[in-house]
PDB file of C-alpha atoms in Angstrom:
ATOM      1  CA  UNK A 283       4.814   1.408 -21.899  1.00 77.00           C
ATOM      2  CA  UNK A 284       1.628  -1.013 -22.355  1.00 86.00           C
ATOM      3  CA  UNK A 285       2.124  -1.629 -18.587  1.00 90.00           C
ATOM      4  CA  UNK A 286       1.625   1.884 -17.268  1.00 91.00           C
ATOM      5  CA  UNK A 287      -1.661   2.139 -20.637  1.00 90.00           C
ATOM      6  CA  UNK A 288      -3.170  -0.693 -19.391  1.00 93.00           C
ATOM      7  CA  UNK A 289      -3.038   0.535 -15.544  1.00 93.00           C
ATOM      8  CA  UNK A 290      -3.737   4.205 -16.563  1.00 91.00           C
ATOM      9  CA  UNK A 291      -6.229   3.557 -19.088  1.00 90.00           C
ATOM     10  CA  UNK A 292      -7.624   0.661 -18.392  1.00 91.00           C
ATOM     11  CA  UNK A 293      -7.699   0.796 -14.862  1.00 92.00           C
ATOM     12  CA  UNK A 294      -6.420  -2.739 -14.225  1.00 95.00           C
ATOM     13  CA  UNK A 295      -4.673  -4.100 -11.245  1.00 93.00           C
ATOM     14  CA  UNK A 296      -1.197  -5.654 -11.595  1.00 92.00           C
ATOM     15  CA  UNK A 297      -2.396  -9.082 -10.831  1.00 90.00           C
ATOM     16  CA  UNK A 298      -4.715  -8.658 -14.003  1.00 94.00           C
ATOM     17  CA  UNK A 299      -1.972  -7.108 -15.967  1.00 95.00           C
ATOM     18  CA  UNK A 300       0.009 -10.023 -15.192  1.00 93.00           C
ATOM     19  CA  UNK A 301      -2.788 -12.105 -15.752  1.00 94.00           C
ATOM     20  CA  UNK A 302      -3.261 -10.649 -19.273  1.00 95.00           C
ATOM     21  CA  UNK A 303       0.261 -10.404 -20.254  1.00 95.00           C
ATOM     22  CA  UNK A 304       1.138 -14.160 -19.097  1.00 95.00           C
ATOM     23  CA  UNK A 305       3.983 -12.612 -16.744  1.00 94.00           C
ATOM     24  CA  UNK A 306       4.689 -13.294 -12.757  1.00 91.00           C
ATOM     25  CA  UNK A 307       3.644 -10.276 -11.127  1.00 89.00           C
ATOM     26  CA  UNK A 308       7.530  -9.529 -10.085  1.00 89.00           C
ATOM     27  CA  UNK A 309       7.705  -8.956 -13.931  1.00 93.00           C
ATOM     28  CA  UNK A 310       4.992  -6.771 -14.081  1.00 94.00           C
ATOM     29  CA  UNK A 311       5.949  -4.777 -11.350  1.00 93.00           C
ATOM     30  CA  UNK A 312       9.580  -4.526 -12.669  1.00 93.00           C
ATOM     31  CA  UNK A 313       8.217  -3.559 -16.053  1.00 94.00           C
ATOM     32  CA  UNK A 314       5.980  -0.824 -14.182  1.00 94.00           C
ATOM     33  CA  UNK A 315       9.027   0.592 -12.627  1.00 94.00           C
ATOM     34  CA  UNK A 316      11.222   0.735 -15.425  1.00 94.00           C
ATOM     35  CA  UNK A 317       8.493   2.298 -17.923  1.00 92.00           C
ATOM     36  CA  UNK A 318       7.508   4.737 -14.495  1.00 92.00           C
ATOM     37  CA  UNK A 319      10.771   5.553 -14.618  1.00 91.00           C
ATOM     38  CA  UNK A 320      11.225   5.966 -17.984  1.00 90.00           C
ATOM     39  CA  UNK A 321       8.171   8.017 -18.721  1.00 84.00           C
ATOM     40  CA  UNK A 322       9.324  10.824 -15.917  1.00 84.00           C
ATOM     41  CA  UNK A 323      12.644  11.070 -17.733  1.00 86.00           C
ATOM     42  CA  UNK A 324      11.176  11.452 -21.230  1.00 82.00           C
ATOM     43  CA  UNK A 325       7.936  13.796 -19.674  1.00 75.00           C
ATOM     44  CA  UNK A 326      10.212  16.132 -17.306  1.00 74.00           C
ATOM     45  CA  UNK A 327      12.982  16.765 -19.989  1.00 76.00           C
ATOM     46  CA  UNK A 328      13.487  20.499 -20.171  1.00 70.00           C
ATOM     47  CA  UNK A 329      12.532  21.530 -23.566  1.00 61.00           C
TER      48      UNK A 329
ATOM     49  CA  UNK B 137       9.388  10.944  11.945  1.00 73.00           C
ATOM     50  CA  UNK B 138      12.261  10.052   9.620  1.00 87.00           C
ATOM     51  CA  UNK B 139      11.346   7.490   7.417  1.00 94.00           C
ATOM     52  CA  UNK B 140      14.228   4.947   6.357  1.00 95.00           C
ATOM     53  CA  UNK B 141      11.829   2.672   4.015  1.00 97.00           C
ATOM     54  CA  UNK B 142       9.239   3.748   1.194  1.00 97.00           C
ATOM     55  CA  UNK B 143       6.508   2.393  -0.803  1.00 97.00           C
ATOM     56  CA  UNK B 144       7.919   0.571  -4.228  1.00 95.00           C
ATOM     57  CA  UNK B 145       7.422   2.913  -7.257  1.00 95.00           C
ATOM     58  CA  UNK B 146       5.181  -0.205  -9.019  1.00 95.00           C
ATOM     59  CA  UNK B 147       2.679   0.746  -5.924  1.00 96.00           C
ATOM     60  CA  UNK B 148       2.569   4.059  -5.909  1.00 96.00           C
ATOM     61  CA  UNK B 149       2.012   3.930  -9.730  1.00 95.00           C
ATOM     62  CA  UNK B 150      -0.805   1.644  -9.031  1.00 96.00           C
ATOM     63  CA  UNK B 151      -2.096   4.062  -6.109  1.00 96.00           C
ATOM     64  CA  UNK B 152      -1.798   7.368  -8.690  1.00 95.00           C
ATOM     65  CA  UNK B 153      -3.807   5.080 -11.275  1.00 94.00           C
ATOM     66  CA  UNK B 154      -6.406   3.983  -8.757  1.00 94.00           C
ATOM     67  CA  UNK B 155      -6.083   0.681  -9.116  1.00 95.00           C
ATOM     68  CA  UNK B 156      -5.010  -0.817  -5.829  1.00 95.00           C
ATOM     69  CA  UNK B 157      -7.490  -3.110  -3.413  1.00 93.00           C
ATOM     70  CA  UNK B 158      -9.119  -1.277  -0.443  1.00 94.00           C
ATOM     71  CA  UNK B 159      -6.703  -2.473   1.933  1.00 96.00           C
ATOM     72  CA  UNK B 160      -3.783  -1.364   0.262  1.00 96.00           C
ATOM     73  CA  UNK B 161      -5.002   1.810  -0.754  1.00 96.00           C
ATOM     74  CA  UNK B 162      -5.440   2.163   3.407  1.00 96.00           C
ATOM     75  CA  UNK B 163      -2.444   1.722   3.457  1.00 97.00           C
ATOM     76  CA  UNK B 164      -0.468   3.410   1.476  1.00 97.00           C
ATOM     77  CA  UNK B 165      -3.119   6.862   2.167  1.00 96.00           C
ATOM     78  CA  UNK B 166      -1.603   6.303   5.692  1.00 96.00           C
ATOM     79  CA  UNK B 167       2.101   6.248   4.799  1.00 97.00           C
ATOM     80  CA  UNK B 168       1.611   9.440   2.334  1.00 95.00           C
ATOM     81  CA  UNK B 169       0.319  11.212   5.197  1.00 94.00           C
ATOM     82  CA  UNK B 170       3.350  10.832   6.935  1.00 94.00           C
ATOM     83  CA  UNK B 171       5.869  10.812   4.249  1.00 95.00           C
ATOM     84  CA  UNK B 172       6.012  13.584   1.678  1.00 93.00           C
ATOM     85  CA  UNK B 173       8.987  11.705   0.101  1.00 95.00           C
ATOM     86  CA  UNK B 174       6.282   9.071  -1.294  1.00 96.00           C
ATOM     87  CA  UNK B 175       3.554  12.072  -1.559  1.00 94.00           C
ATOM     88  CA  UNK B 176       5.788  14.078  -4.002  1.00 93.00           C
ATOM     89  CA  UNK B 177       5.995  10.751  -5.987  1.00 94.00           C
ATOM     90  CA  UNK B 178       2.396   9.933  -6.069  1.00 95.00           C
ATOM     91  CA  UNK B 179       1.720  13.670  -7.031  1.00 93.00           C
ATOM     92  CA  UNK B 180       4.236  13.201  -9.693  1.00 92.00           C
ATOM     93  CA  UNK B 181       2.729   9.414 -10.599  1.00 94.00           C
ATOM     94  CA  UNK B 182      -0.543  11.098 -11.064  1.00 92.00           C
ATOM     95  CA  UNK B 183       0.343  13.642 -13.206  1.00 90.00           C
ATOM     96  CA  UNK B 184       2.494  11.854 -15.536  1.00 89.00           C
ATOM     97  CA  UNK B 185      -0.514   9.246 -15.742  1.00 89.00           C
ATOM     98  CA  UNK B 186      -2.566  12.520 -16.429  1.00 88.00           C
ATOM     99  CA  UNK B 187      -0.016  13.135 -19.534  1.00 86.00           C
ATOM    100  CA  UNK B 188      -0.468   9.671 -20.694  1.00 85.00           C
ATOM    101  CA  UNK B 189      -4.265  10.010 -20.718  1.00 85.00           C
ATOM    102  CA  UNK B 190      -3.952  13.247 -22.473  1.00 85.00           C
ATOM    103  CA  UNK B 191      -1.888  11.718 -25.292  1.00 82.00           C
ATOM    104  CA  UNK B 192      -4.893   9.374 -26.256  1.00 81.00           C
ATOM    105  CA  UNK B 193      -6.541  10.435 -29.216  1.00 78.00           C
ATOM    106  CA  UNK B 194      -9.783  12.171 -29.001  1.00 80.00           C
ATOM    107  CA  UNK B 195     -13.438  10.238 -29.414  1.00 80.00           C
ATOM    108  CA  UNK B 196     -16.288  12.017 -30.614  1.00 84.00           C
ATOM    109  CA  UNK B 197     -19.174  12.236 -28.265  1.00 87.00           C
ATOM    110  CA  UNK B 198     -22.381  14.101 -28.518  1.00 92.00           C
ATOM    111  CA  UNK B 199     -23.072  17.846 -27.842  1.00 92.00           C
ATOM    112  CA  UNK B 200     -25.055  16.748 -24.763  1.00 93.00           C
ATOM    113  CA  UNK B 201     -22.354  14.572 -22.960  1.00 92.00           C
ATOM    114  CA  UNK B 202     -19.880  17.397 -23.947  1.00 89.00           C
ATOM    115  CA  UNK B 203     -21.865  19.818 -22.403  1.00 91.00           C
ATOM    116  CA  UNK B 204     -22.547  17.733 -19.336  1.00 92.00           C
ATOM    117  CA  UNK B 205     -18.989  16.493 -18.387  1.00 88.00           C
ATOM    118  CA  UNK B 206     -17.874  20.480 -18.545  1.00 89.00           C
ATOM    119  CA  UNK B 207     -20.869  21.036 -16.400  1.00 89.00           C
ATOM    120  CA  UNK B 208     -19.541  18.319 -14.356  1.00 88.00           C
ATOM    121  CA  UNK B 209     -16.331  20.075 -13.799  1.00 85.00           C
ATOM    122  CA  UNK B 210     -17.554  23.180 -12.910  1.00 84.00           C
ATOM    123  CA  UNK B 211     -19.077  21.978 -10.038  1.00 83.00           C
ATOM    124  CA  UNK B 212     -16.846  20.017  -8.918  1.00 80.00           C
ATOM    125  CA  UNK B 213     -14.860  20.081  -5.941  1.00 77.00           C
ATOM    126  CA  UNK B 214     -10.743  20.171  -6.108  1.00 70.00           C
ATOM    127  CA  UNK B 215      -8.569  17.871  -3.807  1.00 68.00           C
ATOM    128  CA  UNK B 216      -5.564  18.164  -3.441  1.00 64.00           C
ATOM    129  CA  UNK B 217      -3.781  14.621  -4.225  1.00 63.00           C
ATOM    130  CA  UNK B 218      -2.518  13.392  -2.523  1.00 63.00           C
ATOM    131  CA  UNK B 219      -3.615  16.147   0.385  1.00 66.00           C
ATOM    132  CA  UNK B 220      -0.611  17.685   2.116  1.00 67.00           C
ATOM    133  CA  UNK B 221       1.070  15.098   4.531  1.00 66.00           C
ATOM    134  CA  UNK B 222       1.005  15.751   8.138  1.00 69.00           C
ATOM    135  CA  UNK B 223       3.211  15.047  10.800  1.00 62.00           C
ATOM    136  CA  UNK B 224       1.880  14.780  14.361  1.00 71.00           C
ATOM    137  CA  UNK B 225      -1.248  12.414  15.707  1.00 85.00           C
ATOM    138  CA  UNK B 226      -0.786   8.565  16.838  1.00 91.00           C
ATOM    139  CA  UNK B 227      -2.269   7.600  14.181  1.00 94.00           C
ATOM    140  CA  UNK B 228      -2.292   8.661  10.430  1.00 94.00           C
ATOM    141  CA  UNK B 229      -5.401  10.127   9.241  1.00 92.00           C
ATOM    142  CA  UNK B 230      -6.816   7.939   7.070  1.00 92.00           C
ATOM    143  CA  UNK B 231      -6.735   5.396   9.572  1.00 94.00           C
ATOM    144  CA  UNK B 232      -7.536   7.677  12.205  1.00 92.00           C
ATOM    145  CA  UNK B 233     -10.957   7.805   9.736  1.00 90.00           C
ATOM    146  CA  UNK B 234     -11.562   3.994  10.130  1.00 92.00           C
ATOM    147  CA  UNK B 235     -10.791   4.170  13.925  1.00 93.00           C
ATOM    148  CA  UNK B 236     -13.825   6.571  14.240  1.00 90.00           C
ATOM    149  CA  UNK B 237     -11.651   8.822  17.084  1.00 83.00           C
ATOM    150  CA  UNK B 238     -10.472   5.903  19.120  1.00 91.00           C
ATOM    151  CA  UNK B 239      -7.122   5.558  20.446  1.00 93.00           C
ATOM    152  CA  UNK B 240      -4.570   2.538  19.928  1.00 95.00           C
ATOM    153  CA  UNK B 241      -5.164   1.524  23.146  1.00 94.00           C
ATOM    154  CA  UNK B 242      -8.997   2.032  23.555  1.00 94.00           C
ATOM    155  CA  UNK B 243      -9.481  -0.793  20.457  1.00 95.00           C
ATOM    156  CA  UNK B 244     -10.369  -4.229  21.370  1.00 95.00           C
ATOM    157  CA  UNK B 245      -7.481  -6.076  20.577  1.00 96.00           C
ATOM    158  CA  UNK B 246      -7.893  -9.927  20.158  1.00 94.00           C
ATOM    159  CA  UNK B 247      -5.204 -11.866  21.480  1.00 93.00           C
ATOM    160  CA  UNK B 248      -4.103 -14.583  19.437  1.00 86.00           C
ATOM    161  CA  UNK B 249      -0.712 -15.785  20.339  1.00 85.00           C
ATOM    162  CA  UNK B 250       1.584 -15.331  23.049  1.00 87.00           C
ATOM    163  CA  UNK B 251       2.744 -11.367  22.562  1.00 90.00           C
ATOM    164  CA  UNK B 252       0.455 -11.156  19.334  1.00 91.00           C
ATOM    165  CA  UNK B 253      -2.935  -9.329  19.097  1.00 94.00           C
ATOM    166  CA  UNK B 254      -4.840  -8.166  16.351  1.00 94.00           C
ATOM    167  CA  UNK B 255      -7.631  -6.144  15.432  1.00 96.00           C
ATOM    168  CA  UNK B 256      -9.538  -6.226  12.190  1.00 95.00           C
ATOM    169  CA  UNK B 257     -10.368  -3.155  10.417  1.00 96.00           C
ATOM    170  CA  UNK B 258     -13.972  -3.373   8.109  1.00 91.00           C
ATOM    171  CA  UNK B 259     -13.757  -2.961   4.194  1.00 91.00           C
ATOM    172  CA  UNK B 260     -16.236  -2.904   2.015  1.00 90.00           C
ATOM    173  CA  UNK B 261     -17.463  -6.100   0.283  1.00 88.00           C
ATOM    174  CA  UNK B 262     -15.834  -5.300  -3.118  1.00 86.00           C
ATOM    175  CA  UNK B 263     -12.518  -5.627  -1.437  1.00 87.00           C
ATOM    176  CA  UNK B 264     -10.329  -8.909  -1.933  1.00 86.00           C
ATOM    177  CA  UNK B 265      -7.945  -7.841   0.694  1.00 90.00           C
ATOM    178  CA  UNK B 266      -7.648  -7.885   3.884  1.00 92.00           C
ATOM    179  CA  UNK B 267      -6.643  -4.786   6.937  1.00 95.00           C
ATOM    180  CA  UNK B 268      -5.901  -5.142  10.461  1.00 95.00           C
ATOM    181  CA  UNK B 269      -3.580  -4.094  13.105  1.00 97.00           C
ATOM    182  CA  UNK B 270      -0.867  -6.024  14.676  1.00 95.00           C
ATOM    183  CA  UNK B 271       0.522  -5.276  18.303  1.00 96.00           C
ATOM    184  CA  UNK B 272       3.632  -7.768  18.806  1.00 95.00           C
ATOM    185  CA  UNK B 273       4.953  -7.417  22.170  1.00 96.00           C
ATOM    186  CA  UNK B 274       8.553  -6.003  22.986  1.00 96.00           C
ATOM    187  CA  UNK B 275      10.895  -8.741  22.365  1.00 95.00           C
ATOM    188  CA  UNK B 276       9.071 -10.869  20.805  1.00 92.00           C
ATOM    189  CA  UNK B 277      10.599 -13.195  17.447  1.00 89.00           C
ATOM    190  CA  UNK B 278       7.971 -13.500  14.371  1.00 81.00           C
ATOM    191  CA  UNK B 279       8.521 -17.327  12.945  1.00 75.00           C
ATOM    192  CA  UNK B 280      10.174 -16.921   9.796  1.00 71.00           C
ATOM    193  CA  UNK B 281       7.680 -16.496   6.944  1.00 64.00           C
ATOM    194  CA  UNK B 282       6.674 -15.460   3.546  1.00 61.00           C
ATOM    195  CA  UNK B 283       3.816 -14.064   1.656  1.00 61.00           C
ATOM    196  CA  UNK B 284       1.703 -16.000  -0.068  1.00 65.00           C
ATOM    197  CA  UNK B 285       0.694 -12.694  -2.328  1.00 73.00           C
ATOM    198  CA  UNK B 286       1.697  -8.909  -1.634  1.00 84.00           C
ATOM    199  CA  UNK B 287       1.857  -7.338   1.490  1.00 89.00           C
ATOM    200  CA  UNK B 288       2.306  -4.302   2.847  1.00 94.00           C
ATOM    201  CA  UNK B 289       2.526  -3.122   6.678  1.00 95.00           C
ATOM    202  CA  UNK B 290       3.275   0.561   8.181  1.00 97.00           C
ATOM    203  CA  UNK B 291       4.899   0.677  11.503  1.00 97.00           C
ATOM    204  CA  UNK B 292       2.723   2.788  13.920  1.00 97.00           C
ATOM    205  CA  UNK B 293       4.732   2.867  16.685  1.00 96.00           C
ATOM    206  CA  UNK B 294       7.715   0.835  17.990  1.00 96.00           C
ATOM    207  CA  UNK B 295      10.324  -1.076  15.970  1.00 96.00           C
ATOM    208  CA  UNK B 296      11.085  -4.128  14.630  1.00 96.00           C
ATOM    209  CA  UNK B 297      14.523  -5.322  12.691  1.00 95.00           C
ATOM    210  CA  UNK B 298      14.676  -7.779   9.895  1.00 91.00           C
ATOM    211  CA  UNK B 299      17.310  -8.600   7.385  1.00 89.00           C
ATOM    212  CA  UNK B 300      16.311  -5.974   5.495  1.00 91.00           C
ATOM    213  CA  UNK B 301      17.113  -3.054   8.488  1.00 94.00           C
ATOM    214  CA  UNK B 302      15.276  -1.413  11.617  1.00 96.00           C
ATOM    215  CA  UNK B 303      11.509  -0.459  10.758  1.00 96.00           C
ATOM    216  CA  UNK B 304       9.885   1.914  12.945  1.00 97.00           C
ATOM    217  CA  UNK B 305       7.333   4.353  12.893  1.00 96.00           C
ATOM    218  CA  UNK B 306       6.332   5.515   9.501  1.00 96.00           C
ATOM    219  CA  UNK B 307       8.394   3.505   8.077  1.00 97.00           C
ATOM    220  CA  UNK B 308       6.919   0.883   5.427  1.00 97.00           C
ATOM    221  CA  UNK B 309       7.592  -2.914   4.254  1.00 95.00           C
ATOM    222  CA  UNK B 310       6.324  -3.281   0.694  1.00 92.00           C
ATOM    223  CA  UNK B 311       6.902  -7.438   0.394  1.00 82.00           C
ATOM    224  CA  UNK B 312       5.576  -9.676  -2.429  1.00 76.00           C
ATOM    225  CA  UNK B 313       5.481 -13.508  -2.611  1.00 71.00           C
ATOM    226  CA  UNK B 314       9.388 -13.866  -3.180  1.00 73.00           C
ATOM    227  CA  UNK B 315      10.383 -12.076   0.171  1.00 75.00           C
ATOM    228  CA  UNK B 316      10.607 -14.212   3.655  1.00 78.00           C
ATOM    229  CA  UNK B 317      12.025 -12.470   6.300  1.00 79.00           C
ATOM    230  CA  UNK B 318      11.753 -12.827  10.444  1.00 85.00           C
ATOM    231  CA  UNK B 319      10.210  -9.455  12.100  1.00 89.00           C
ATOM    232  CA  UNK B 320      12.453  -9.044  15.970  1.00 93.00           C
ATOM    233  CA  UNK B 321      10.479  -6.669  17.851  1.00 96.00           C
ATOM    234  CA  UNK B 322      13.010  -4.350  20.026  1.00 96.00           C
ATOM    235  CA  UNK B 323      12.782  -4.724  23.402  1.00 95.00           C
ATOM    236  CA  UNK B 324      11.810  -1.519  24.957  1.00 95.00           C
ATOM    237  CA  UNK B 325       8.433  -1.336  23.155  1.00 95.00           C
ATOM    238  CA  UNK B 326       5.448  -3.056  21.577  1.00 96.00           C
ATOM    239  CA  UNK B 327       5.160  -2.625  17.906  1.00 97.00           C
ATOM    240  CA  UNK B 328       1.948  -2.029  16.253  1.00 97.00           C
ATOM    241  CA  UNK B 329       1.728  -1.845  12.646  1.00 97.00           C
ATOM    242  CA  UNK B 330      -1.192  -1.353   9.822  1.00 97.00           C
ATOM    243  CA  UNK B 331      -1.049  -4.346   7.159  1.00 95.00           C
ATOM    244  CA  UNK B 332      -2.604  -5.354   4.258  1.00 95.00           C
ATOM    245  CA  UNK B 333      -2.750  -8.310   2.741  1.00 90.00           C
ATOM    246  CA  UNK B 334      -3.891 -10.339   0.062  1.00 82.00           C
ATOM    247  CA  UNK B 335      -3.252 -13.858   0.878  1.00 59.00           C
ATOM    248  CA  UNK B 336      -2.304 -15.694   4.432  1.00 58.00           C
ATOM    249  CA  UNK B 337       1.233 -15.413   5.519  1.00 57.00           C
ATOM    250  CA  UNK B 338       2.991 -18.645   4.440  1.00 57.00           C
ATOM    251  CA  UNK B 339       4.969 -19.652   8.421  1.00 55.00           C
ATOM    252  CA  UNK B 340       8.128 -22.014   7.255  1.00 56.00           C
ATOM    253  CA  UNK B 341       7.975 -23.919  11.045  1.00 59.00           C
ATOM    254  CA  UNK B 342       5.712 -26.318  11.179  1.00 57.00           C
ATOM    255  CA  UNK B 343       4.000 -25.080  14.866  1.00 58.00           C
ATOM    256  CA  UNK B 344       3.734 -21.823  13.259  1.00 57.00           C
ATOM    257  CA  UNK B 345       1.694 -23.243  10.200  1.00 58.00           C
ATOM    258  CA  UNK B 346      -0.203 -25.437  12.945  1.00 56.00           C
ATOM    259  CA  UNK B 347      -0.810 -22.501  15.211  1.00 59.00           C
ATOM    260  CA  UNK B 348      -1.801 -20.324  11.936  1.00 59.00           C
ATOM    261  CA  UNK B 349      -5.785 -21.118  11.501  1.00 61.00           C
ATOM    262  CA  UNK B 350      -6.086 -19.598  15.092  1.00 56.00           C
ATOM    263  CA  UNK B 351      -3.776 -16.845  14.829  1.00 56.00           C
ATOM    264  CA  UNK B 352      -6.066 -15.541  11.759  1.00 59.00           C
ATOM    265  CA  UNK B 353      -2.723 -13.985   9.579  1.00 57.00           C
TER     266      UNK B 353
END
């Protein structure tokens, strides 16, 4: 989730991210999918 | 058009959040405006982001920027985002923007290899990236190549096939550095295609990566 708060909040680009986080890109764009992903599920639960 | 191949959900997140280069955001404006698979999911990348900013706790500011951000809002004007995708036109509309009203064939295309012309599109100097269009002649073989950063090209008209299927118009190839792949062009048609990029394409032949400095890609 500190992928998608540091590109929401922060307003960084993924090559910063990466850059931050000391991770290849791929990673970071992996991570961003799986927390995108992961977010929608938990957000657009039916409650 | 029936689109085959969409934008990776890491890019669209980074579209929603605003944080994609110039040339990129280009491009993925154009394919949204064609595709309302990839606009739903930008729409619904916003929002969620929206949801995540609204979790944040609160900061205290003063009475007067309080007053002034709501006064902000009251004036300001709605957009839809991303705006409704439409379906006919030659071009998409945000490039259609950049074009200023000319046609495809009206631009003046540089020719820079046998069946390869391009045409650079301007961006603004804060911009790291870099946006042009690519007419490859029908027929024609790409070298073999890969990325030296990310990369992402909408097909405009035409087709090409690589190992990764048949691209063609509306479709979208969203490549980083690991991907190489070999663009054929089919034969009854030129393709032309909107790309971005953010570093040179890396050629694997050597004449490619001789040829390269005057092909400008």
């Amino acid at each position: 989730m500190e992928i998608l708060t540091l590109s929401f909040i922060e307003d960084l680009p993924q090559a910063e991210i990466a850059r931050r986080l000391s991770l290849p890109l791929g990673t970071v764009k992996s991570r961003m999918r799986l927390a995108y992903g992961h977010l929608r599920k938990t957000l657009e639960q039916p409650t | 058009v029936t689109i085959e191949h969409h934008l990776d959900a890491a890019t669209l997140v980074a579209y929603a959040a605003g944080t994609l280069d110039e040339a990129f955001n280009v491009v993925v404006a154009s394919h949204l405006d064609w595709c309302p698979a990839c606009a739903e999911e930008a729409r619904r990348a916003a929002l969620l982001g929206g949801e995540l900013i609204g979790k944040l706790a609160g900061t205290p500011v003063s009475e007067d920027c309080r007053s002034r951000t709501l006064n902000m809002l009251d004036t300001a004007t709605l957009h839809r985002f991303p705006k409704a995708p439409s379906t006919g036109g030659e071009v998409p509309e945000p490039l259609e923007y950049l074009l200023k009203g000319k046609s495809l064939a009206e631009l003046p295309w540089k020719r820079k290899a046998p069946g390869l012309a391009l045409y650079d599109l301007p961006l603004s100097e804060a911009s790291s990236g870099k946006l042009f269009l690519m007419r490859i002649a029908p027929g024609t073989a790409m070298p073999e190549h890969g990325h030296g950063g990310e990369e992402i090209t909408l097909i405009l008209s035409g087709a090409y096939n690589d190992r990764f299927g048949r691209y063609a118009r509306g479709d979208v190839a969203d490549l980083d550095e690991s991907i190489e792949h070999q663009p054929i062009v089919e034969k009854d048609a030129a393709c032309i295609c909107l790309v971005a990029t953010e570093a040179p394409t890396r050629f694997k032949s050597w004449p490619a990566r001789l040829l390269q400095p005057l092909i400008g890609i």
